[in-house]
mmCIF file of C-alpha atoms in Angstrom:
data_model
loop_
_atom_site.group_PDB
_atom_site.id
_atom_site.type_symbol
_atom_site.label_atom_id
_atom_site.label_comp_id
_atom_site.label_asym_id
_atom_site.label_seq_id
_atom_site.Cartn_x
_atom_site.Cartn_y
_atom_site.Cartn_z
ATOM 1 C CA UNK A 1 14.191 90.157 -60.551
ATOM 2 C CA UNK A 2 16.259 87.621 -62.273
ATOM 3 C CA UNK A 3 15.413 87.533 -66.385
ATOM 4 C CA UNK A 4 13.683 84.743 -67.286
ATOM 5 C CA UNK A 5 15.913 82.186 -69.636
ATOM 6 C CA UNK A 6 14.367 79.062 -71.681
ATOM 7 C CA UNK A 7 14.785 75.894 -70.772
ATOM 8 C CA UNK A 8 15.613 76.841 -66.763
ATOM 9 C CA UNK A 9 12.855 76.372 -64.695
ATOM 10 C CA UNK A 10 12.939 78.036 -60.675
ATOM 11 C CA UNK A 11 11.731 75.881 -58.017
ATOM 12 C CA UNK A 12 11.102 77.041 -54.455
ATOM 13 C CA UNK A 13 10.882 74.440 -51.854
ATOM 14 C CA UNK A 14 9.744 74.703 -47.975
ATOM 15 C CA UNK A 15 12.047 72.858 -45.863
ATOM 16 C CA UNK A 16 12.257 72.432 -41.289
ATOM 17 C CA UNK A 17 14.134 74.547 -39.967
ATOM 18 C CA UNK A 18 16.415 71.341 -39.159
ATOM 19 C CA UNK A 19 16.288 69.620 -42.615
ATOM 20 C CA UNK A 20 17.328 73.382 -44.100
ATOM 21 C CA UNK A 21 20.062 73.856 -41.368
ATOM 22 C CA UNK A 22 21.290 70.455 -41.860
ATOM 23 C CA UNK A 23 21.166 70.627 -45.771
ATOM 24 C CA UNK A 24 23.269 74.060 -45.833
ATOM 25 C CA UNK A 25 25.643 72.635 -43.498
ATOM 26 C CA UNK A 26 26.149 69.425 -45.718
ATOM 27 C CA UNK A 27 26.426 71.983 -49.076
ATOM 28 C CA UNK A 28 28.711 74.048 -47.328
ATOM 29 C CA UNK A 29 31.007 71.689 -46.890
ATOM 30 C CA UNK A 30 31.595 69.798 -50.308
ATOM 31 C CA UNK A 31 31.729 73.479 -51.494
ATOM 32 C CA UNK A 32 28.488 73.952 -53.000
ATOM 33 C CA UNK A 33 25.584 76.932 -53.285
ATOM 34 C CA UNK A 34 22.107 75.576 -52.160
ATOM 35 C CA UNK A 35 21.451 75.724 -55.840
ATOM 36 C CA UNK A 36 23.912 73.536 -57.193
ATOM 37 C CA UNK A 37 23.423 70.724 -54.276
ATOM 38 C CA UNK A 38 19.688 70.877 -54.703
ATOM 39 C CA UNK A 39 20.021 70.580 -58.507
ATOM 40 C CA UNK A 40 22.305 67.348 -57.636
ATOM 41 C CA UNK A 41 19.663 65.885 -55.389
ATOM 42 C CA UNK A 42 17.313 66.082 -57.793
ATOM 43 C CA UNK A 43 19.630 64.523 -60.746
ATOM 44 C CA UNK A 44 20.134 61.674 -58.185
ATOM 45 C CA UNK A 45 16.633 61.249 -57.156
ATOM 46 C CA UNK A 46 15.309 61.021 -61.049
ATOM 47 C CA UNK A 47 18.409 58.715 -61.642
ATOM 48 C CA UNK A 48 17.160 56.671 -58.912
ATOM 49 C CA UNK A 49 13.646 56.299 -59.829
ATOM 50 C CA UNK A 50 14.282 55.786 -63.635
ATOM 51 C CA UNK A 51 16.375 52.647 -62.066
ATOM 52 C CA UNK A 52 13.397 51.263 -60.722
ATOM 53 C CA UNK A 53 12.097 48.167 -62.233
ATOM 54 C CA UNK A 54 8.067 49.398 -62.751
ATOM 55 C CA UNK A 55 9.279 53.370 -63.568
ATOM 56 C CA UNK A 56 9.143 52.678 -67.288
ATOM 57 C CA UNK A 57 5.962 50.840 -67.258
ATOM 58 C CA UNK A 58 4.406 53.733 -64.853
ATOM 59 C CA UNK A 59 5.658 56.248 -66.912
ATOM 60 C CA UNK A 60 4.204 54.432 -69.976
ATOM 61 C CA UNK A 61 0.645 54.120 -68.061
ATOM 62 C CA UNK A 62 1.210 57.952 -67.568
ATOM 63 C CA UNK A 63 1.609 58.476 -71.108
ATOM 64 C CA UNK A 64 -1.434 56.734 -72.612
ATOM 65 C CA UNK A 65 -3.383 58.815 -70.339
ATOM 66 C CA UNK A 66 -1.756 61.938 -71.987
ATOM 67 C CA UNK A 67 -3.129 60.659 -74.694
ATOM 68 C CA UNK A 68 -6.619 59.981 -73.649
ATOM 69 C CA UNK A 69 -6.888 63.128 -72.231
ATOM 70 C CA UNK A 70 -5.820 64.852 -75.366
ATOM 71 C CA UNK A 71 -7.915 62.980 -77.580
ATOM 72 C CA UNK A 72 -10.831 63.791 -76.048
ATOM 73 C CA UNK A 73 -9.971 67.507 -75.706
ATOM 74 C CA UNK A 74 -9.415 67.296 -79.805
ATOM 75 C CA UNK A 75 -13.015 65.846 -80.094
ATOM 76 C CA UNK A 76 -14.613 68.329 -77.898
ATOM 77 C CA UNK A 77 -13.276 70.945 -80.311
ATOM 78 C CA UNK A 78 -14.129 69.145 -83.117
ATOM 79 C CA UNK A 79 -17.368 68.926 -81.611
ATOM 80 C CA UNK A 80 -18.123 72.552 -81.305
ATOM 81 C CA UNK A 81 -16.689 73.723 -84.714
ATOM 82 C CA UNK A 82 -17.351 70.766 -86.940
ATOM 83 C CA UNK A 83 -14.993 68.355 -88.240
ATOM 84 C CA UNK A 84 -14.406 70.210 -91.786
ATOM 85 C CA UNK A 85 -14.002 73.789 -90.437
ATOM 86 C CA UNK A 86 -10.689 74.792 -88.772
ATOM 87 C CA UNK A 87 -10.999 75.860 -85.143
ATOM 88 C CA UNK A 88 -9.342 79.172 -85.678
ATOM 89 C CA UNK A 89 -11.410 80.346 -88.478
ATOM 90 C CA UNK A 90 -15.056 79.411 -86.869
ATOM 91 C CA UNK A 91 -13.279 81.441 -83.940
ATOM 92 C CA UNK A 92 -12.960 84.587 -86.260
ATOM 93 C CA UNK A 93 -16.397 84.476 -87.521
ATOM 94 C CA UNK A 94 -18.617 83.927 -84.868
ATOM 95 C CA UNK A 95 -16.822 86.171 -82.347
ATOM 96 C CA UNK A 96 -17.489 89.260 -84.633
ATOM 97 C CA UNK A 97 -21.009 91.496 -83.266
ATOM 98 C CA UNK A 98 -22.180 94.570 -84.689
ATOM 99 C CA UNK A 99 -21.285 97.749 -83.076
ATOM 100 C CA UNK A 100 -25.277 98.009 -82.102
ATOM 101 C CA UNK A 101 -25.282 101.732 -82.253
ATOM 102 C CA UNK A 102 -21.287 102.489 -80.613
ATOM 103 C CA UNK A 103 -20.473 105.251 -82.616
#
């Protein structure tokens, strides 16, 4: 089991048999692990589609939805533990029971 580092995220991927064969073949031959020519496909394919003329206005759509999404989340917990009282201290108190006769 490899340890875990920040910032390094592990991706497996399910390939044809043909695609795969075809893909080590090409790797193999510019001298490259699997790793390091996937890693390059992928810098070249988000290269790519940041290039494309409606990629920043997408990803700006995608962003305001972020934001929706989050805003709403905020007012639903605003919602159950009031505006004026902090979330993690309405937490404490109401999760405490008596011990009802544990003893």
């Amino acid at each position: 089991m490899e340890p875990k580092s920040s910032g390094i995220k592990t991706l497996g991927i399910k390939l044809p048999d043909e695609l795969h064969a075809q893909f080590t073949l090409v790797a193999q031959l510019d001298g490259l692990s699997l790793a390091d020519a996937l890693r390059r496909a992928v810098e070249e394919y988000v290269a790519r589609k940041r290039a494309e003329g409606d990629f920043a206005a997408r990803a700006a759509a995608a962003l305001e939805e972020i934001e929706r999404e989050a805003a709403a989340r905020r007012d639903a917990i605003q919602a159950l533990f009031g505006s004026g009282t902090p979330a993690s201290a309405e937490v404490k108190t109401t999760s405490r029971r008596k011990s009802g006769g544990q003893g």
